[in-house]
Coordinates of C-alpha atoms in Angstrom, one line a residue:
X65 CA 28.6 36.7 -20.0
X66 CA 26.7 35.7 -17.0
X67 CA 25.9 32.7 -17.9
X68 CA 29.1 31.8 -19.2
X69 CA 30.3 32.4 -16.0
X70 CA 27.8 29.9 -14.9
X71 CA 29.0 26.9 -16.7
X72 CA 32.8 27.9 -16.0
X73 CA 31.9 27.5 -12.5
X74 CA 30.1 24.1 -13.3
X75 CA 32.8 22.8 -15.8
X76 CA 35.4 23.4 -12.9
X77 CA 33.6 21.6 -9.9
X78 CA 33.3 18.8 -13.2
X79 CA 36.9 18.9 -13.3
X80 CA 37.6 18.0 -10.1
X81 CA 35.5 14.7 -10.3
X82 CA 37.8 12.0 -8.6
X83 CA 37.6 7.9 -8.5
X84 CA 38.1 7.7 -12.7
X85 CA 39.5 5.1 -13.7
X86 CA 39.7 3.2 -17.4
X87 CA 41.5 0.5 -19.0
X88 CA 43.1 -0.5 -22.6
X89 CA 42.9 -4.4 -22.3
X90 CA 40.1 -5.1 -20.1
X91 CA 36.6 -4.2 -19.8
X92 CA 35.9 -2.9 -16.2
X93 CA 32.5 -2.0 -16.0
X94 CA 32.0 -6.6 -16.2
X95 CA 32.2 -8.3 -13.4
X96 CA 34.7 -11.6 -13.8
X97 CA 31.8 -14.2 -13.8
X98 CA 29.7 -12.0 -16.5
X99 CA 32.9 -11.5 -18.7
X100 CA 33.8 -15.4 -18.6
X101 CA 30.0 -16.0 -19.2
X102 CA 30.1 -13.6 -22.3
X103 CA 32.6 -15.8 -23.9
X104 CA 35.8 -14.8 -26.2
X105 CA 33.8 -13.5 -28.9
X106 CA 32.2 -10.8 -26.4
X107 CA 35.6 -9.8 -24.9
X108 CA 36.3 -9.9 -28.9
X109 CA 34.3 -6.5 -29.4
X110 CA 36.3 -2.7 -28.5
X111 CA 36.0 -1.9 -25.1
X112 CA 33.0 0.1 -25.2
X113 CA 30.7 -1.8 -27.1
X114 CA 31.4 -4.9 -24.3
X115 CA 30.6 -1.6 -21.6
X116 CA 27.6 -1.8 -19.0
X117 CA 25.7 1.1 -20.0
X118 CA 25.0 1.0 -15.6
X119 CA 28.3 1.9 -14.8
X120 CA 29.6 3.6 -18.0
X121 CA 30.8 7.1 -16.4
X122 CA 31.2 9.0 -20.0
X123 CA 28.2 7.6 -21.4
X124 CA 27.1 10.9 -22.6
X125 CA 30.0 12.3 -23.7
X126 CA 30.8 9.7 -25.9
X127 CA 28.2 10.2 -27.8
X128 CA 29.3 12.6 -30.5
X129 CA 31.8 10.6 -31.1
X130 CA 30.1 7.2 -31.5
X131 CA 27.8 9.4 -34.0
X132 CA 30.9 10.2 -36.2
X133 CA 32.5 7.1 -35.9
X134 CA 35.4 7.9 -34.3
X135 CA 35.7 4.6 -32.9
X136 CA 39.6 5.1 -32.1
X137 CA 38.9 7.4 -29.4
X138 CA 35.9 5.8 -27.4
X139 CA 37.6 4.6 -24.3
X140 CA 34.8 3.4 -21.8
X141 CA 35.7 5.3 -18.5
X142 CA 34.3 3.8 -14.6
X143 CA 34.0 5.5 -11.3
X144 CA 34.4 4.2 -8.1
X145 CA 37.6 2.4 -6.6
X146 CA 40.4 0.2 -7.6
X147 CA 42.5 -1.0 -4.9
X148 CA 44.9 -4.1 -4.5
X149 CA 47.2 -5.8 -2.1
X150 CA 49.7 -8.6 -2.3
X151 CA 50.5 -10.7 0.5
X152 CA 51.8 -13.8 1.5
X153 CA 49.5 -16.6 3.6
X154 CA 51.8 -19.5 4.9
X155 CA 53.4 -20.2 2.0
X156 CA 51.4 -19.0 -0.9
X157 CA 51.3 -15.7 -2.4
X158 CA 47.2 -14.5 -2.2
X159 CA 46.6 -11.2 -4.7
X160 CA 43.5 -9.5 -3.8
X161 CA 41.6 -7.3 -6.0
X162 CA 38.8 -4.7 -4.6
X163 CA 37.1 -3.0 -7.6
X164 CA 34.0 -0.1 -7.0
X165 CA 31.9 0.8 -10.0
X166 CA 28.8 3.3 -9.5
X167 CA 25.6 3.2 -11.1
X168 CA 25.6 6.3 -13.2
X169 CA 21.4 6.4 -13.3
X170 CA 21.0 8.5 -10.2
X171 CA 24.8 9.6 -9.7
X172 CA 24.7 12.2 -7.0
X173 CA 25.7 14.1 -4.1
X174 CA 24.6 13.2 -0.6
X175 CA 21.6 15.1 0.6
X176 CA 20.9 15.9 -3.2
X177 CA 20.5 12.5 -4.0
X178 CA 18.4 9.8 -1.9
X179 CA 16.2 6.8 -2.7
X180 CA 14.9 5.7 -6.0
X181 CA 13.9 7.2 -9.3
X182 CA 10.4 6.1 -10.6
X183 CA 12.3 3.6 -12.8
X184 CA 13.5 2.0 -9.5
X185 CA 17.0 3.6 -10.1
X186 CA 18.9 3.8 -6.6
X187 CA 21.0 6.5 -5.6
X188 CA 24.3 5.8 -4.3
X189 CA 24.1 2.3 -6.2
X190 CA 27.6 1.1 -6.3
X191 CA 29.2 -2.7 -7.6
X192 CA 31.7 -3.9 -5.4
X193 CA 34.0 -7.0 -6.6
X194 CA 36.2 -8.6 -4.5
X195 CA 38.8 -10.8 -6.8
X196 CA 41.3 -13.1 -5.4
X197 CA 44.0 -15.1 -7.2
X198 CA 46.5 -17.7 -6.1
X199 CA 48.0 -21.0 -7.0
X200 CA 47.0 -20.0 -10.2
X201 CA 42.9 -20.2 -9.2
X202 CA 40.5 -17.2 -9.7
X203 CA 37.7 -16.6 -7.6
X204 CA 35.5 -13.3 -7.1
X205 CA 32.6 -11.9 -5.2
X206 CA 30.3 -9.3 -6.1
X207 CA 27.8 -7.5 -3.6
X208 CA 25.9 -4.1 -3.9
X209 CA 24.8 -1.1 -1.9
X210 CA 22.1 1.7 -2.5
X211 CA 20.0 4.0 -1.2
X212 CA 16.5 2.5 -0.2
X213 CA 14.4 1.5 -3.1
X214 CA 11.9 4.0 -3.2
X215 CA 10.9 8.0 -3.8
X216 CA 12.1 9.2 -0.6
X217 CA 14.3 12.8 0.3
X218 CA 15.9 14.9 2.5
X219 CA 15.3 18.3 1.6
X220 CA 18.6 21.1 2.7
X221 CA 17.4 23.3 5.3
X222 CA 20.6 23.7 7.5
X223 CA 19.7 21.4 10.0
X224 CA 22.1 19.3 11.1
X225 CA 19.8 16.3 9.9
X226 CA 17.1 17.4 7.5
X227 CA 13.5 15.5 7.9
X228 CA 13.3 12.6 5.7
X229 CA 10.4 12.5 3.4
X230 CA 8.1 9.7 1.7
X231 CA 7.4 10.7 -1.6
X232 CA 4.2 9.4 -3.3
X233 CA 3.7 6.6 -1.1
X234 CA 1.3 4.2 -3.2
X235 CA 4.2 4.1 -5.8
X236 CA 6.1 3.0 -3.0
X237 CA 6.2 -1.2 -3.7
X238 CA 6.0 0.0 -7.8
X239 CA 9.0 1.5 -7.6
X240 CA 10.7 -1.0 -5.0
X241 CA 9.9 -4.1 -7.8
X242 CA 11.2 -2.9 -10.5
X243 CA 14.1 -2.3 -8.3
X244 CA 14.5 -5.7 -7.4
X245 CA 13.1 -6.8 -10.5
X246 CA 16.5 -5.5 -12.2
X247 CA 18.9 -6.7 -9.7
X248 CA 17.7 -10.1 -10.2
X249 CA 18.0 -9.8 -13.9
X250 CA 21.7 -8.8 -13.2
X251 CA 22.6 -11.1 -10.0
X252 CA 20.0 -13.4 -9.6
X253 CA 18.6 -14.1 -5.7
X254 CA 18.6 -11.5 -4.2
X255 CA 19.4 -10.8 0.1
X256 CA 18.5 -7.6 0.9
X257 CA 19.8 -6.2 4.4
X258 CA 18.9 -3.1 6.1
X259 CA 20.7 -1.3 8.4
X260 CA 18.6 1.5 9.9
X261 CA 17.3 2.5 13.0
X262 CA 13.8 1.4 14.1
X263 CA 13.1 4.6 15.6
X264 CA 12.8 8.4 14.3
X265 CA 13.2 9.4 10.9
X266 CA 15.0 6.2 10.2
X267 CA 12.3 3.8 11.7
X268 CA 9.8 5.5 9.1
X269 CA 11.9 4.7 6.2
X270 CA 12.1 1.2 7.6
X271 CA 8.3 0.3 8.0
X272 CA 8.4 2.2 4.9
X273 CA 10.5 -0.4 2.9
X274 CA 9.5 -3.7 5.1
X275 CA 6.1 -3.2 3.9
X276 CA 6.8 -2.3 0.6
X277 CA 9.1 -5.2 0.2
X278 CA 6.8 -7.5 1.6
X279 CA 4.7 -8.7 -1.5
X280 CA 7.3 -9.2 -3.4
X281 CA 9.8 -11.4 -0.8
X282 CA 10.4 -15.6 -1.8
X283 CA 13.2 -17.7 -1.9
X284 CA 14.7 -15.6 -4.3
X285 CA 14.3 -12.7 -2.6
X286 CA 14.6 -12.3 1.4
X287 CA 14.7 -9.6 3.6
X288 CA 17.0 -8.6 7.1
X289 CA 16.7 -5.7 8.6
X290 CA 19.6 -5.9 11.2
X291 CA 19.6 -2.3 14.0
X292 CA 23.1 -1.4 14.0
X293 CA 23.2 1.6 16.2
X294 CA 21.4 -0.4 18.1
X295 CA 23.2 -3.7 18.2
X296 CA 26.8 -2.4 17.9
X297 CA 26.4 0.7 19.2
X298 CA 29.5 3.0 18.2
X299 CA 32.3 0.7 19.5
X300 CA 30.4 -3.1 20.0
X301 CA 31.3 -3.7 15.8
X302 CA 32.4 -7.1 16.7
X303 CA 28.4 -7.9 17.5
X304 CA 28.0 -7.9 13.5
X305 CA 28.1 -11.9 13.6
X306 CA 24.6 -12.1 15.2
X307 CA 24.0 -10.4 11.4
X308 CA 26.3 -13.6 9.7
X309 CA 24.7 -15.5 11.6
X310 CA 20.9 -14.8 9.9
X311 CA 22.6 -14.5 6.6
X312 CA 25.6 -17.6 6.6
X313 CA 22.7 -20.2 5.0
X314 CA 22.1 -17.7 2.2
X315 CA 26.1 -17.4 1.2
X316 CA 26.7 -20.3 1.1
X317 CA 24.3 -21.4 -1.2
X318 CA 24.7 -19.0 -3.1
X319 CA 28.1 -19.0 -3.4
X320 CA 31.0 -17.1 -5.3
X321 CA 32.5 -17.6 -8.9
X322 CA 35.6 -19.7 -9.2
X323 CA 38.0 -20.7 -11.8
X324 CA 41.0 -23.5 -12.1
X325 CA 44.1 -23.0 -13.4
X326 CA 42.6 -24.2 -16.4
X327 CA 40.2 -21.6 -16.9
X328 CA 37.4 -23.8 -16.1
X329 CA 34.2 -22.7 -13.9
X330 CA 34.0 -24.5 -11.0
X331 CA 31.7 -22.4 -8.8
X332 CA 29.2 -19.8 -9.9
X333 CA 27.7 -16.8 -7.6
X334 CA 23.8 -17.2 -8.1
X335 CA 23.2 -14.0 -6.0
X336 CA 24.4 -11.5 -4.1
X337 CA 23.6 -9.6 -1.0
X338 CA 22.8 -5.7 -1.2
X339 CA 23.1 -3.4 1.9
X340 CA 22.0 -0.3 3.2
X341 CA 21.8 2.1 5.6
X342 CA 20.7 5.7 5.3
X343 CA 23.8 7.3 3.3
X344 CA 24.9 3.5 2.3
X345 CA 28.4 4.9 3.5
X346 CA 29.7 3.8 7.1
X347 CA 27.6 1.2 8.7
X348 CA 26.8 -0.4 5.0
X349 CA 31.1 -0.1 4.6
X350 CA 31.9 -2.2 7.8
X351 CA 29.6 -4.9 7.0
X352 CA 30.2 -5.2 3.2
X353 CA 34.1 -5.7 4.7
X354 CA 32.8 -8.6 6.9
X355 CA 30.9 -10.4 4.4
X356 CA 33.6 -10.1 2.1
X357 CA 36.2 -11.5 4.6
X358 CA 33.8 -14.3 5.0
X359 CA 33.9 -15.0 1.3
X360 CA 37.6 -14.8 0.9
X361 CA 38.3 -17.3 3.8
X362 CA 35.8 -19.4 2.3
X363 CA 37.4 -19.4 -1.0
X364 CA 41.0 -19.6 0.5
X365 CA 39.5 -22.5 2.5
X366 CA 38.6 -24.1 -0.7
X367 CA 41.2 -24.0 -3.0
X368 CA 43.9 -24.9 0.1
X369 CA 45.7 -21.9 1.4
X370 CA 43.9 -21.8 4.8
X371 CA 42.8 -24.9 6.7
X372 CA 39.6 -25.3 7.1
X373 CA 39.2 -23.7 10.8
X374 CA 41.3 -21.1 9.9
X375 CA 40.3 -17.5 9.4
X376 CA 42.5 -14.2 8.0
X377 CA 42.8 -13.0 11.1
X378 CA 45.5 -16.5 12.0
X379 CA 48.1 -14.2 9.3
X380 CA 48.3 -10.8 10.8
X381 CA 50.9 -9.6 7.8
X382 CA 47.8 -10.4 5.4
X383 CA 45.0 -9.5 7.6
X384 CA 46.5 -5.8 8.4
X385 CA 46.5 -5.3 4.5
X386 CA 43.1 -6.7 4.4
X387 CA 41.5 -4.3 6.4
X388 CA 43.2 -1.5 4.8
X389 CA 42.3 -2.5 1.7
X390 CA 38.4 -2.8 2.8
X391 CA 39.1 1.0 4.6
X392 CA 40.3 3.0 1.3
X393 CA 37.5 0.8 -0.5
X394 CA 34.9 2.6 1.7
X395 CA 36.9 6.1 1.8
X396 CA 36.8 6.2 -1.9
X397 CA 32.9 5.6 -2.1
X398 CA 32.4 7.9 0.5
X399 CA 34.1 10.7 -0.6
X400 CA 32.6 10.3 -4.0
X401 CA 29.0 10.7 -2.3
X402 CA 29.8 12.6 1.0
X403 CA 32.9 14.6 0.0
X404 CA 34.9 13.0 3.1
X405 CA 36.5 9.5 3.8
X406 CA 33.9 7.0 5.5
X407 CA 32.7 7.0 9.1
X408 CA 33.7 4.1 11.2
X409 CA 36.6 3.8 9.1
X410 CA 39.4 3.0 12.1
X411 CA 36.8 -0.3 12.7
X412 CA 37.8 -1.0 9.5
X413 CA 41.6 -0.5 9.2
X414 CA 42.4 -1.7 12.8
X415 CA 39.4 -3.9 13.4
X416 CA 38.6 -1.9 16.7
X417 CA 37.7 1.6 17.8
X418 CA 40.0 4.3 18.9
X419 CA 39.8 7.5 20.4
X420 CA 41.6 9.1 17.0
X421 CA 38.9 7.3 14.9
X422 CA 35.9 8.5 16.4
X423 CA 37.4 12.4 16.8
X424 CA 38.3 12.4 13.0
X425 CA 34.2 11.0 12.7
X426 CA 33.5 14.1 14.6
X427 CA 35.6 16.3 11.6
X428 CA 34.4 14.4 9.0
X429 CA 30.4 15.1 10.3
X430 CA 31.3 18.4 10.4
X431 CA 33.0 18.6 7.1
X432 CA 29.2 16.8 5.8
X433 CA 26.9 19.4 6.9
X434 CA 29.6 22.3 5.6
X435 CA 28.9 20.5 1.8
X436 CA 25.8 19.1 1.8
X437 CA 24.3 22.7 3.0
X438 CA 27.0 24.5 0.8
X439 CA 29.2 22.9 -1.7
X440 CA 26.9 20.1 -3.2
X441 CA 24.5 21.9 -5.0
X442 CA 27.1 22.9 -7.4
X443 CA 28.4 19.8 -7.5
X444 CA 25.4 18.2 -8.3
X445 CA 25.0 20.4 -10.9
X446 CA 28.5 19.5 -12.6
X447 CA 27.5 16.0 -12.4
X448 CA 23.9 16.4 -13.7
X449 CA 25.5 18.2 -16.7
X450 CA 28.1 15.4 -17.6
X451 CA 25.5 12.5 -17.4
X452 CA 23.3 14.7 -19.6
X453 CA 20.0 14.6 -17.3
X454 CA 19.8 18.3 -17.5
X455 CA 19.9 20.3 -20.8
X456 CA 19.4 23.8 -20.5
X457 CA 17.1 26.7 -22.1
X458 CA 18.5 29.8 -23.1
X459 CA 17.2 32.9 -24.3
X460 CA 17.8 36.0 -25.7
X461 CA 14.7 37.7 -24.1
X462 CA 15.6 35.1 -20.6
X463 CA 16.6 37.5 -17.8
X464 CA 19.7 37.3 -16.3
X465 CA 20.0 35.6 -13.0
X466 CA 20.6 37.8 -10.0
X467 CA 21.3 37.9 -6.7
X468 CA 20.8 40.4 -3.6
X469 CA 23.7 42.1 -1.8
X470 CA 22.6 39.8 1.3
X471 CA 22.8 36.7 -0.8
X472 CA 26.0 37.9 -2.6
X473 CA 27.8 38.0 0.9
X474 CA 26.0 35.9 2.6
X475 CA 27.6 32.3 3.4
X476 CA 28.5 29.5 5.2
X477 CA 31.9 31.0 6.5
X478 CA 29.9 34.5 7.4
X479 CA 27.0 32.4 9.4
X480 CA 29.1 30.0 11.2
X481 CA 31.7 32.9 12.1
X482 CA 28.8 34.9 13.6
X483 CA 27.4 32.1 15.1
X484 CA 30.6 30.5 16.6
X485 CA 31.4 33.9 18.0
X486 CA 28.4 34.4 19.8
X487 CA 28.3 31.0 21.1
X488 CA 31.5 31.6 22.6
X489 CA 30.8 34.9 24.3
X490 CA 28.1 33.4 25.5
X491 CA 29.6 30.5 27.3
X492 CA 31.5 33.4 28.5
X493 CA 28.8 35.5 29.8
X494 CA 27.6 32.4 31.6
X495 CA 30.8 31.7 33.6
X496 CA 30.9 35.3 34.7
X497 CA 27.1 35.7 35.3
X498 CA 27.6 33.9 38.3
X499 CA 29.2 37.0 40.1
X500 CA 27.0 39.9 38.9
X501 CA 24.0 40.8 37.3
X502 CA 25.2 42.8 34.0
X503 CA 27.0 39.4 32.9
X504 CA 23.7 37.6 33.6
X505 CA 21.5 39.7 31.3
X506 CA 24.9 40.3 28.6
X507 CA 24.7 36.0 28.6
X508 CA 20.5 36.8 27.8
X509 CA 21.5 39.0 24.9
X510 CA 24.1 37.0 23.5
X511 CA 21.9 33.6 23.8
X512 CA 19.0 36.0 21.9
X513 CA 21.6 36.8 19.4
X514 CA 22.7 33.3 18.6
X515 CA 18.8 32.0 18.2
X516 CA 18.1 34.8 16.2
X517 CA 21.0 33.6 14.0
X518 CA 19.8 30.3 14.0
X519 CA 16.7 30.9 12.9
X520 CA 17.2 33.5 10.2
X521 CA 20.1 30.9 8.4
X522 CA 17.5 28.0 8.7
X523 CA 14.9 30.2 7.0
X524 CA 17.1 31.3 4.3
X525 CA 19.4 29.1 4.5
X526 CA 18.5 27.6 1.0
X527 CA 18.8 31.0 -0.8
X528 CA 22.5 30.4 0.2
X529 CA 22.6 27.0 -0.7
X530 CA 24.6 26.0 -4.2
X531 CA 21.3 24.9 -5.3
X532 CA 20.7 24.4 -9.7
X533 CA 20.7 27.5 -11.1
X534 CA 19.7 26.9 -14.4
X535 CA 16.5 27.2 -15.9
X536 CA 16.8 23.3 -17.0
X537 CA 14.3 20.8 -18.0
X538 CA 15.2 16.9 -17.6
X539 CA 16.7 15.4 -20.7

């Protein structure tokens, strides 16, 4: 009964998965390009034979039902986003399509979830494709993001930011090839740009991937590692074109695909650009929006609905809904991997900083730590159990799991209600210590108190966690 309750709990947090999204007509797990390349006898096929196995959410679950031929009901399902707007620039209509797909290999939760798998599987990997149509032309851009390309963690432990961790280092440029190896297969050339810090946890991760990169970098592989904390700084987002600026040479050789109103290919995207910063969330978000602005004007430029020196930004009707677009683009990802909308979002949606941007960072932050310490686990769990990486082992003779009265009762709400309390009293003792000696050595007490707390949720603090509690064994 125990264990029943156990995969209720599961099967619930699995029903709350958000972000799915399917199709009747039209295979969504393709990019445009690879669909047009595939030819009408490709598109020909049902929907889930065409499917990317990548990016095919129900993989698993269809299964049984591809076994017994139940061909009727195999409908291939994607996560990720799917937004659109439709505007007017001078006097042409402009439709923009901004579709997310995520890499189901090493789907995962935040903290649970980080670098590469030994097969060079990223987490956090997600496809976006930017599609625009008007005066009856086609054109799209694809780009990537994902977690640095090799066996790296964060282990939970309560702090606010938990140590990162180098796993297996001499597998390190291994891991990182194949990696690369399999974007080119899918993209071709590859830019790689890296968004990090140079210093701290982040700057290890850094030298970590610049030299494992190194051996393999060439024309068709390049490498930019661009500081944005330390370039932009929280408000200086405008300073992103010193990063354009390293990269312009590379997009436009590269290109973007392009069809006439006849359906003919006139341009073809021969690689793409794939960004990253430590979640692949906010920073990575704002400058996937930029690169993909650059694109679009390019391709409006090109086809005739903007002059050549103009930019979005000359149509603020169209430009408004551009940056919104770009904003629930990077909410959606976020929320998928974080459980809260993007950081740095109002940069995005407003194309400047404001002061209710950077408090609702501060909530969101908060709202982070609360699930990656608390809620995740379980959640990774859910997923883990859809994708079929876990199976699990039960037996008659297995014991039950159990838990302590302490661990029963013990959680988030009840640590950070204790510890919020005594902060406050203590802030309190402090102002009042100043006029006699009792409040003094009360503030002592209390600032003993909240260290003590501190230090005995750090050190259990993962017997609270919503950690796997199965016996499983990887499928």
């Amino acid at each position: 009964k125990k264990m029943e309750t156990e995969y209720s709990e599961l099967l619930d947090a699995a029903e709350k998965t958000i972000g799915l999204y399917f199709s009747y007509d039209v295979n969504l797990t393709l990019t445009s390009q690879r669909l047009h390349d595939l030819g009408d006898e490709f598109k020909s096929l049902p929907l889930w034979r065409q499917a990317e196995p990548r990016f095919l959410w129900n993989s698993y679950l269809l299964e049984p039902l591809i076994e017994n031929k139940l061909h009727q009901y195999l409908l291939p399902v994607i996560q990720g986003s799917f937004q659109n707007i439709h505007a007017e620039v001078g006097s042409e209509e402009v439709n923009v399509t901004l579709i997310a797909r995520r890499c189901t290999r090493r789907i995962g939760t935040r903290m649970w979830r980080r670098g590469a798998d030994p097969e060079g599987y990223a987490a956090n990997f997600v496809e976006s494709e930017q599609i625009m149509q008007s005066k009856e032309f086609t054109a799209s851009y694809v780009q990537v993001r994902g977690s640095m390309p090799f066996l790296w963690e964060q282990i939970v432990d309560l702090t606010y930011k938990p140590s990162f961790d180098v796993v297996r280092v001499e597998e390190a440029p291994h891991v990182l090839e194949r990696h690369f190896h399999n974007l080119q297969k899918k993209y071709g050339a590859v830019m790689a740009v890296d968004l990090v810090n140079t210093h701290g946890g982040e700057g290890r991760l850094y030298e970590r991937y610049a030299k494992s990169i190194e051996p393999i970098l060439s024309e068709d592989i390049r490498f930019v590692h661009f500081d944005f904390h330390q370039i932009c700084g929280h408000i200086h987002f405008e300073r992103l074109s010193q990063l354009y600026d390293q990269i312009e040479d590379y997009l436009k050789r590269h290109r973007y695909f392009l069809l006439n109103s006849k359906g003919e290919k006139m341009e073809g995207q021969t690689g793409t650009v794939r960004t990253n910063c430590v979640d692949c969330l906010d920073r990575t978000n704002v400058t996937q929006n930029m690169i993909g602005r650059k694109i679009l004007e390019s391709q409006l430029q090109q086809i005739g609905v903007l002059g050549d020196n103009s930019t979005i930004s000359d149509y603020p009707a169209f430009d408004a809904n551009y940056k919104v677009l770009w904003a629930n683009h990077g909410d959606a990802i976020s929320t998928q991997y974080s459980g809260t909308p993007a950081l740095k979002g109002d940069f995005v949606r407003y194309g400047k900083r404001t002061t209710q941007g950077i408090l609702n960072d501060l909530w969101n932050a908060l709202a982070r730590y609360y699930l990656n310490n608390f809620a995740d686990g379980t959640k990774q769990d859910a997923m883990d159990l859809l994708q079929g990486h876990h199976i699990s082992s039960v037996s008659r003779d297995m014991p039950t799991p159990t838990k302590g009265l302490l661990e029963n009762y013990a959680s988030f709400r009840l640590a950070f209600a204790l510890l919020l309390a005594a902060v406050i009293l203590m802030i309190m003792s402090l102002r009042k210590a100043r006029n006699d000696v009792f409040h003094l050595v009360l503030s002592l007490v209390w600032s003993g108190f909240c260290f003590g707390i501190t230090r005995y949720v750090k050190t259990n603090g993962r017997k609270f966690t919503n950690r796997p509690r199965f016996l499983l064994s990887r499928h």
